[in-house]
Amino acid sequence: MKAGWKWLLATVALAGSLVAQAAQPWINMPNPMPVQAPKGKVEVIEFFWLGCPHCYHLEPKLNAWLKTLPADVQFRRVHAAWNAGMQKHAQLYATIETLKMPQLIGPAFDAIHKQELELRDADVVKDWAGKQKVNGKPLNAATFMGVYNSFGVQTYANRAPKVTQDYGISGVPTFVVQGKFMTSVSDAGGEDQLFAVLNQLIAQSRKAP
């Protein structure tokens, strides 16, 4: 009889633990990943895809939140990829990052989701790039495409599926804080809740050894 009660109590305790974990608006990553942020800073990564409508919809709120981040938080994006088409978008993103022109991310999103441009096609990318302006000056399409076709950018695109897999990313947008915590809009319960959860995880990461 006592053994039966012990089994029942253990089962109830386990069930309670699973419910609590399921209700938690983030996931403790089973295999923490290395961070690029220097010591004393907290790293936040957004895994995204330029072709993702959810990422596009989140962009205005994300940009507003980024303006509130304190100096000890380092944010970076990683373009996710599960297939060749996403790798082409990753190639475009890596070009923008290499040229240090983050102001082109918004126009790239708009081109894909509003104008329905096929920015997985190099000729379309070249035409799009030639119509962009950066700091009021026309973007040199030849220079842009030179970087687009460079070894470094090609390597980024080729590695994107492995990086996505290594982090265990199954959907986008997904955020990883300090290589330990993972959350998303659905995990957090909504877009506004997402940023509250991220702030909580940042604060929690500061206290961690």
PDB file of C-alpha atoms in Angstrom:
ATOM      1  CA  MET A   1       0.000   0.000   0.000  1.00  0.00           C
ATOM      2  CA  LYS A   2       2.784   2.386   0.927  1.00  0.00           C
ATOM      3  CA  ALA A   3       4.565   1.597  -2.333  1.00  0.00           C
ATOM      4  CA  GLY A   4       1.377   2.440  -4.201  1.00  0.00           C
ATOM      5  CA  TRP A   5       1.097   5.819  -2.496  1.00  0.00           C
ATOM      6  CA  LYS A   6       4.731   6.605  -3.232  1.00  0.00           C
ATOM      7  CA  TRP A   7       4.181   5.809  -6.915  1.00  0.00           C
ATOM      8  CA  LEU A   8       1.071   8.017  -6.991  1.00  0.00           C
ATOM      9  CA  LEU A   9       2.829  10.941  -5.313  1.00  0.00           C
ATOM     10  CA  ALA A  10       5.782  10.637  -7.668  1.00  0.00           C
ATOM     11  CA  THR A  11       3.436  10.614 -10.664  1.00  0.00           C
ATOM     12  CA  VAL A  12       1.571  13.699  -9.416  1.00  0.00           C
ATOM     13  CA  ALA A  13       4.851  15.534  -8.786  1.00  0.00           C
ATOM     14  CA  LEU A  14       6.119  14.700 -12.262  1.00  0.00           C
ATOM     15  CA  ALA A  15       2.867  15.822 -13.855  1.00  0.00           C
ATOM     16  CA  GLY A  16       3.016  19.101 -11.931  1.00  0.00           C
ATOM     17  CA  SER A  17       6.579  19.664 -13.085  1.00  0.00           C
ATOM     18  CA  LEU A  18       5.651  19.054 -16.718  1.00  0.00           C
ATOM     19  CA  VAL A  19       2.686  21.431 -16.498  1.00  0.00           C
ATOM     20  CA  ALA A  20       4.871  24.154 -14.982  1.00  0.00           C
ATOM     21  CA  GLN A  21       7.467  23.696 -17.700  1.00  0.00           C
ATOM     22  CA  ALA A  22       4.817  23.782 -20.423  1.00  0.00           C
ATOM     23  CA  ALA A  23       3.418  27.024 -18.982  1.00  0.00           C
ATOM     24  CA  GLN A  24       6.856  28.674 -18.981  1.00  0.00           C
ATOM     25  CA  PRO A  25       7.039  31.220 -21.826  1.00  0.00           C
ATOM     26  CA  TRP A  26      10.515  30.110 -22.875  1.00  0.00           C
ATOM     27  CA  ILE A  27      12.595  26.951 -23.287  1.00  0.00           C
ATOM     28  CA  ASN A  28      15.766  26.214 -21.369  1.00  0.00           C
ATOM     29  CA  MET A  29      18.038  25.007 -24.154  1.00  0.00           C
ATOM     30  CA  PRO A  30      19.318  21.478 -23.361  1.00  0.00           C
ATOM     31  CA  ASN A  31      22.621  22.236 -25.090  1.00  0.00           C
ATOM     32  CA  PRO A  32      23.646  25.864 -24.451  1.00  0.00           C
ATOM     33  CA  MET A  33      25.331  27.539 -27.403  1.00  0.00           C
ATOM     34  CA  PRO A  34      28.441  29.773 -27.310  1.00  0.00           C
ATOM     35  CA  VAL A  35      27.834  33.512 -27.430  1.00  0.00           C
ATOM     36  CA  GLN A  36      29.664  36.133 -29.455  1.00  0.00           C
ATOM     37  CA  ALA A  37      28.978  38.983 -27.064  1.00  0.00           C
ATOM     38  CA  PRO A  38      31.973  40.065 -24.948  1.00  0.00           C
ATOM     39  CA  LYS A  39      32.090  39.350 -21.235  1.00  0.00           C
ATOM     40  CA  GLY A  40      29.687  41.524 -19.292  1.00  0.00           C
ATOM     41  CA  LYS A  41      27.154  41.729 -22.131  1.00  0.00           C
ATOM     42  CA  VAL A  42      24.030  39.707 -22.824  1.00  0.00           C
ATOM     43  CA  GLU A  43      23.529  38.361 -26.322  1.00  0.00           C
ATOM     44  CA  VAL A  44      20.090  38.266 -27.954  1.00  0.00           C
ATOM     45  CA  ILE A  45      19.747  36.552 -31.346  1.00  0.00           C
ATOM     46  CA  GLU A  46      16.733  36.717 -33.624  1.00  0.00           C
ATOM     47  CA  PHE A  47      16.506  33.793 -36.013  1.00  0.00           C
ATOM     48  CA  PHE A  48      14.412  35.039 -38.896  1.00  0.00           C
ATOM     49  CA  TRP A  49      13.697  34.607 -42.599  1.00  0.00           C
ATOM     50  CA  LEU A  50      13.209  37.469 -45.044  1.00  0.00           C
ATOM     51  CA  GLY A  51      10.377  35.517 -46.679  1.00  0.00           C
ATOM     52  CA  CYS A  52       8.533  34.932 -43.379  1.00  0.00           C
ATOM     53  CA  PRO A  53       5.291  36.958 -43.061  1.00  0.00           C
ATOM     54  CA  HIS A  54       5.395  36.630 -39.258  1.00  0.00           C
ATOM     55  CA  CYS A  55       8.922  38.085 -39.156  1.00  0.00           C
ATOM     56  CA  TYR A  56       7.787  40.902 -41.435  1.00  0.00           C
ATOM     57  CA  HIS A  57       4.780  41.670 -39.236  1.00  0.00           C
ATOM     58  CA  LEU A  58       6.927  41.693 -36.090  1.00  0.00           C
ATOM     59  CA  GLU A  59       9.560  44.020 -37.576  1.00  0.00           C
ATOM     60  CA  PRO A  60       8.079  47.405 -36.463  1.00  0.00           C
ATOM     61  CA  LYS A  61       7.671  46.253 -32.852  1.00  0.00           C
ATOM     62  CA  LEU A  62      11.112  44.647 -32.880  1.00  0.00           C
ATOM     63  CA  ASN A  63      12.732  47.851 -34.117  1.00  0.00           C
ATOM     64  CA  ALA A  64      10.920  49.862 -31.436  1.00  0.00           C
ATOM     65  CA  TRP A  65      12.117  47.421 -28.747  1.00  0.00           C
ATOM     66  CA  LEU A  66      15.701  47.548 -30.018  1.00  0.00           C
ATOM     67  CA  LYS A  67      15.756  51.292 -29.340  1.00  0.00           C
ATOM     68  CA  THR A  68      15.088  50.585 -25.651  1.00  0.00           C
ATOM     69  CA  LEU A  69      17.928  48.099 -25.138  1.00  0.00           C
ATOM     70  CA  PRO A  70      20.578  49.114 -22.608  1.00  0.00           C
ATOM     71  CA  ALA A  71      24.270  49.210 -23.509  1.00  0.00           C
ATOM     72  CA  ASP A  72      25.000  45.800 -21.982  1.00  0.00           C
ATOM     73  CA  VAL A  73      22.733  43.960 -24.450  1.00  0.00           C
ATOM     74  CA  GLN A  74      24.128  42.931 -27.833  1.00  0.00           C
ATOM     75  CA  PHE A  75      21.542  42.059 -30.479  1.00  0.00           C
ATOM     76  CA  ARG A  76      22.200  40.248 -33.723  1.00  0.00           C
ATOM     77  CA  ARG A  77      20.186  38.497 -36.385  1.00  0.00           C
ATOM     78  CA  VAL A  78      20.779  35.089 -37.918  1.00  0.00           C
ATOM     79  CA  HIS A  79      19.012  34.161 -41.127  1.00  0.00           C
ATOM     80  CA  ALA A  80      17.476  30.715 -40.756  1.00  0.00           C
ATOM     81  CA  ALA A  81      17.377  28.210 -43.609  1.00  0.00           C
ATOM     82  CA  TRP A  82      15.878  24.783 -44.117  1.00  0.00           C
ATOM     83  CA  ASN A  83      16.036  24.689 -47.912  1.00  0.00           C
ATOM     84  CA  ALA A  84      17.778  26.165 -50.958  1.00  0.00           C
ATOM     85  CA  GLY A  85      15.225  28.950 -51.390  1.00  0.00           C
ATOM     86  CA  MET A  86      15.801  30.197 -47.848  1.00  0.00           C
ATOM     87  CA  GLN A  87      19.546  30.005 -48.437  1.00  0.00           C
ATOM     88  CA  LYS A  88      19.135  32.478 -51.321  1.00  0.00           C
ATOM     89  CA  HIS A  89      17.395  34.905 -48.971  1.00  0.00           C
ATOM     90  CA  ALA A  90      20.212  34.249 -46.467  1.00  0.00           C
ATOM     91  CA  GLN A  91      22.677  35.243 -49.193  1.00  0.00           C
ATOM     92  CA  LEU A  92      20.866  38.546 -49.647  1.00  0.00           C
ATOM     93  CA  TYR A  93      20.800  39.185 -45.906  1.00  0.00           C
ATOM     94  CA  ALA A  94      24.498  38.343 -45.537  1.00  0.00           C
ATOM     95  CA  THR A  95      25.282  40.845 -48.291  1.00  0.00           C
ATOM     96  CA  ILE A  96      23.391  43.560 -46.414  1.00  0.00           C
ATOM     97  CA  GLU A  97      25.201  42.671 -43.193  1.00  0.00           C
ATOM     98  CA  THR A  98      28.635  42.534 -44.833  1.00  0.00           C
ATOM     99  CA  LEU A  99      28.101  45.981 -46.327  1.00  0.00           C
ATOM    100  CA  LYS A 100      26.907  47.222 -42.894  1.00  0.00           C
ATOM    101  CA  MET A 101      23.687  48.567 -44.388  1.00  0.00           C
ATOM    102  CA  PRO A 102      20.979  47.397 -41.944  1.00  0.00           C
ATOM    103  CA  GLN A 103      18.684  50.115 -43.305  1.00  0.00           C
ATOM    104  CA  LEU A 104      18.187  47.864 -46.339  1.00  0.00           C
ATOM    105  CA  ILE A 105      16.509  45.116 -44.301  1.00  0.00           C
ATOM    106  CA  GLY A 106      13.182  46.984 -44.266  1.00  0.00           C
ATOM    107  CA  PRO A 107      13.201  47.605 -48.038  1.00  0.00           C
ATOM    108  CA  ALA A 108      14.113  43.944 -48.612  1.00  0.00           C
ATOM    109  CA  PHE A 109      11.151  42.839 -46.489  1.00  0.00           C
ATOM    110  CA  ASP A 110       8.883  45.269 -48.375  1.00  0.00           C
ATOM    111  CA  ALA A 111      10.133  44.063 -51.762  1.00  0.00           C
ATOM    112  CA  ILE A 112       9.318  40.459 -50.887  1.00  0.00           C
ATOM    113  CA  HIS A 113       6.014  40.925 -49.067  1.00  0.00           C
ATOM    114  CA  LYS A 114       4.511  44.045 -50.649  1.00  0.00           C
ATOM    115  CA  GLN A 115       5.971  44.147 -54.125  1.00  0.00           C
ATOM    116  CA  GLU A 116       6.231  40.340 -54.364  1.00  0.00           C
ATOM    117  CA  LEU A 117       9.680  40.505 -55.928  1.00  0.00           C
ATOM    118  CA  GLU A 118      11.550  37.231 -56.325  1.00  0.00           C
ATOM    119  CA  LEU A 119      14.644  38.174 -54.351  1.00  0.00           C
ATOM    120  CA  ARG A 120      15.932  34.618 -54.592  1.00  0.00           C
ATOM    121  CA  ASP A 121      16.871  35.377 -58.202  1.00  0.00           C
ATOM    122  CA  ALA A 122      20.234  37.123 -58.666  1.00  0.00           C
ATOM    123  CA  ASP A 123      19.031  39.226 -61.606  1.00  0.00           C
ATOM    124  CA  VAL A 124      16.055  40.479 -59.598  1.00  0.00           C
ATOM    125  CA  VAL A 125      18.349  41.217 -56.653  1.00  0.00           C
ATOM    126  CA  LYS A 126      20.651  43.235 -58.906  1.00  0.00           C
ATOM    127  CA  ASP A 127      17.736  45.258 -60.300  1.00  0.00           C
ATOM    128  CA  TRP A 128      16.350  45.836 -56.789  1.00  0.00           C
ATOM    129  CA  ALA A 129      19.751  46.886 -55.426  1.00  0.00           C
ATOM    130  CA  GLY A 130      20.180  49.412 -58.225  1.00  0.00           C
ATOM    131  CA  LYS A 131      17.002  51.174 -57.135  1.00  0.00           C
ATOM    132  CA  GLN A 132      17.985  51.537 -53.471  1.00  0.00           C
ATOM    133  CA  LYS A 133      19.445  54.540 -51.672  1.00  0.00           C
ATOM    134  CA  VAL A 134      21.621  54.500 -48.573  1.00  0.00           C
ATOM    135  CA  ASN A 135      22.045  57.735 -46.630  1.00  0.00           C
ATOM    136  CA  GLY A 136      20.480  59.578 -49.538  1.00  0.00           C
ATOM    137  CA  LYS A 137      22.948  58.221 -52.083  1.00  0.00           C
ATOM    138  CA  PRO A 138      22.174  55.665 -54.840  1.00  0.00           C
ATOM    139  CA  LEU A 139      23.425  52.171 -54.073  1.00  0.00           C
ATOM    140  CA  ASN A 140      26.010  50.869 -56.523  1.00  0.00           C
ATOM    141  CA  ALA A 141      24.457  47.645 -57.849  1.00  0.00           C
ATOM    142  CA  ALA A 142      27.782  46.331 -59.167  1.00  0.00           C
ATOM    143  CA  THR A 143      29.415  46.728 -55.757  1.00  0.00           C
ATOM    144  CA  PHE A 144      26.413  45.117 -54.066  1.00  0.00           C
ATOM    145  CA  MET A 145      26.476  42.104 -56.396  1.00  0.00           C
ATOM    146  CA  GLY A 146      30.223  41.755 -55.972  1.00  0.00           C
ATOM    147  CA  VAL A 147      29.659  41.206 -52.259  1.00  0.00           C
ATOM    148  CA  TYR A 148      26.565  39.068 -52.975  1.00  0.00           C
ATOM    149  CA  ASN A 149      28.732  36.657 -54.992  1.00  0.00           C
ATOM    150  CA  SER A 150      31.720  36.792 -52.640  1.00  0.00           C
ATOM    151  CA  PHE A 151      33.153  33.733 -50.915  1.00  0.00           C
ATOM    152  CA  GLY A 152      32.257  35.000 -47.445  1.00  0.00           C
ATOM    153  CA  VAL A 153      28.609  35.606 -48.281  1.00  0.00           C
ATOM    154  CA  GLN A 154      28.336  32.296 -50.113  1.00  0.00           C
ATOM    155  CA  THR A 155      29.806  30.572 -47.066  1.00  0.00           C
ATOM    156  CA  TYR A 156      27.237  32.217 -44.791  1.00  0.00           C
ATOM    157  CA  ALA A 157      24.398  30.993 -47.011  1.00  0.00           C
ATOM    158  CA  ASN A 158      25.852  27.489 -47.240  1.00  0.00           C
ATOM    159  CA  ARG A 159      26.253  27.252 -43.456  1.00  0.00           C
ATOM    160  CA  ALA A 160      22.788  28.620 -42.658  1.00  0.00           C
ATOM    161  CA  PRO A 161      21.023  25.208 -42.560  1.00  0.00           C
ATOM    162  CA  LYS A 162      23.613  23.763 -40.159  1.00  0.00           C
ATOM    163  CA  VAL A 163      23.482  26.793 -37.851  1.00  0.00           C
ATOM    164  CA  THR A 164      19.680  26.600 -37.863  1.00  0.00           C
ATOM    165  CA  GLN A 165      19.851  22.903 -37.002  1.00  0.00           C
ATOM    166  CA  ASP A 166      22.550  23.317 -34.349  1.00  0.00           C
ATOM    167  CA  TYR A 167      20.374  25.785 -32.445  1.00  0.00           C
ATOM    168  CA  GLY A 168      17.307  23.555 -32.807  1.00  0.00           C
ATOM    169  CA  ILE A 169      15.287  26.235 -34.612  1.00  0.00           C
ATOM    170  CA  SER A 170      11.999  24.804 -35.882  1.00  0.00           C
ATOM    171  CA  GLY A 171      10.188  28.051 -36.714  1.00  0.00           C
ATOM    172  CA  VAL A 172      10.754  31.781 -37.099  1.00  0.00           C
ATOM    173  CA  PRO A 173      10.924  34.310 -35.641  1.00  0.00           C
ATOM    174  CA  THR A 174      12.683  32.638 -32.715  1.00  0.00           C
ATOM    175  CA  PHE A 175      14.855  34.412 -30.156  1.00  0.00           C
ATOM    176  CA  VAL A 176      17.801  32.986 -28.223  1.00  0.00           C
ATOM    177  CA  VAL A 177      19.107  34.808 -25.150  1.00  0.00           C
ATOM    178  CA  GLN A 178      22.673  34.239 -23.954  1.00  0.00           C
ATOM    179  CA  GLY A 179      22.767  30.869 -25.730  1.00  0.00           C
ATOM    180  CA  LYS A 180      20.600  29.388 -22.972  1.00  0.00           C
ATOM    181  CA  PHE A 181      17.005  30.476 -23.390  1.00  0.00           C
ATOM    182  CA  MET A 182      14.746  30.237 -26.431  1.00  0.00           C
ATOM    183  CA  THR A 183      11.378  31.899 -26.954  1.00  0.00           C
ATOM    184  CA  SER A 184       8.989  32.977 -29.687  1.00  0.00           C
ATOM    185  CA  VAL A 185       5.727  34.849 -30.164  1.00  0.00           C
ATOM    186  CA  SER A 186       3.724  31.664 -29.597  1.00  0.00           C
ATOM    187  CA  ASP A 187       5.773  30.645 -26.534  1.00  0.00           C
ATOM    188  CA  ALA A 188       5.366  34.101 -25.005  1.00  0.00           C
ATOM    189  CA  GLY A 189       1.648  34.298 -25.774  1.00  0.00           C
ATOM    190  CA  GLY A 190       1.711  37.219 -28.214  1.00  0.00           C
ATOM    191  CA  GLU A 191       3.913  39.896 -29.769  1.00  0.00           C
ATOM    192  CA  ASP A 192       3.705  42.345 -26.867  1.00  0.00           C
ATOM    193  CA  GLN A 193       4.315  39.568 -24.340  1.00  0.00           C
ATOM    194  CA  LEU A 194       7.360  38.445 -26.326  1.00  0.00           C
ATOM    195  CA  PHE A 195       9.330  41.576 -25.520  1.00  0.00           C
ATOM    196  CA  ALA A 196       8.397  41.379 -21.844  1.00  0.00           C
ATOM    197  CA  VAL A 197       9.709  37.805 -21.797  1.00  0.00           C
ATOM    198  CA  LEU A 198      12.906  38.862 -23.569  1.00  0.00           C
ATOM    199  CA  ASN A 199      13.448  41.604 -20.998  1.00  0.00           C
ATOM    200  CA  GLN A 200      12.930  39.042 -18.254  1.00  0.00           C
ATOM    201  CA  LEU A 201      15.438  36.637 -19.805  1.00  0.00           C
ATOM    202  CA  ILE A 202      17.972  39.439 -20.238  1.00  0.00           C
ATOM    203  CA  ALA A 203      17.648  40.308 -16.552  1.00  0.00           C
ATOM    204  CA  GLN A 204      17.931  36.631 -15.636  1.00  0.00           C
ATOM    205  CA  SER A 205      21.057  36.258 -17.787  1.00  0.00           C
ATOM    206  CA  ARG A 206      22.743  39.171 -15.991  1.00  0.00           C
ATOM    207  CA  LYS A 207      22.414  37.304 -12.700  1.00  0.00           C
ATOM    208  CA  ALA A 208      23.737  34.017 -14.070  1.00  0.00           C
ATOM    209  CA  PRO A 209      27.372  33.146 -13.336  1.00  0.00           C
TER     210      PRO A 209
END
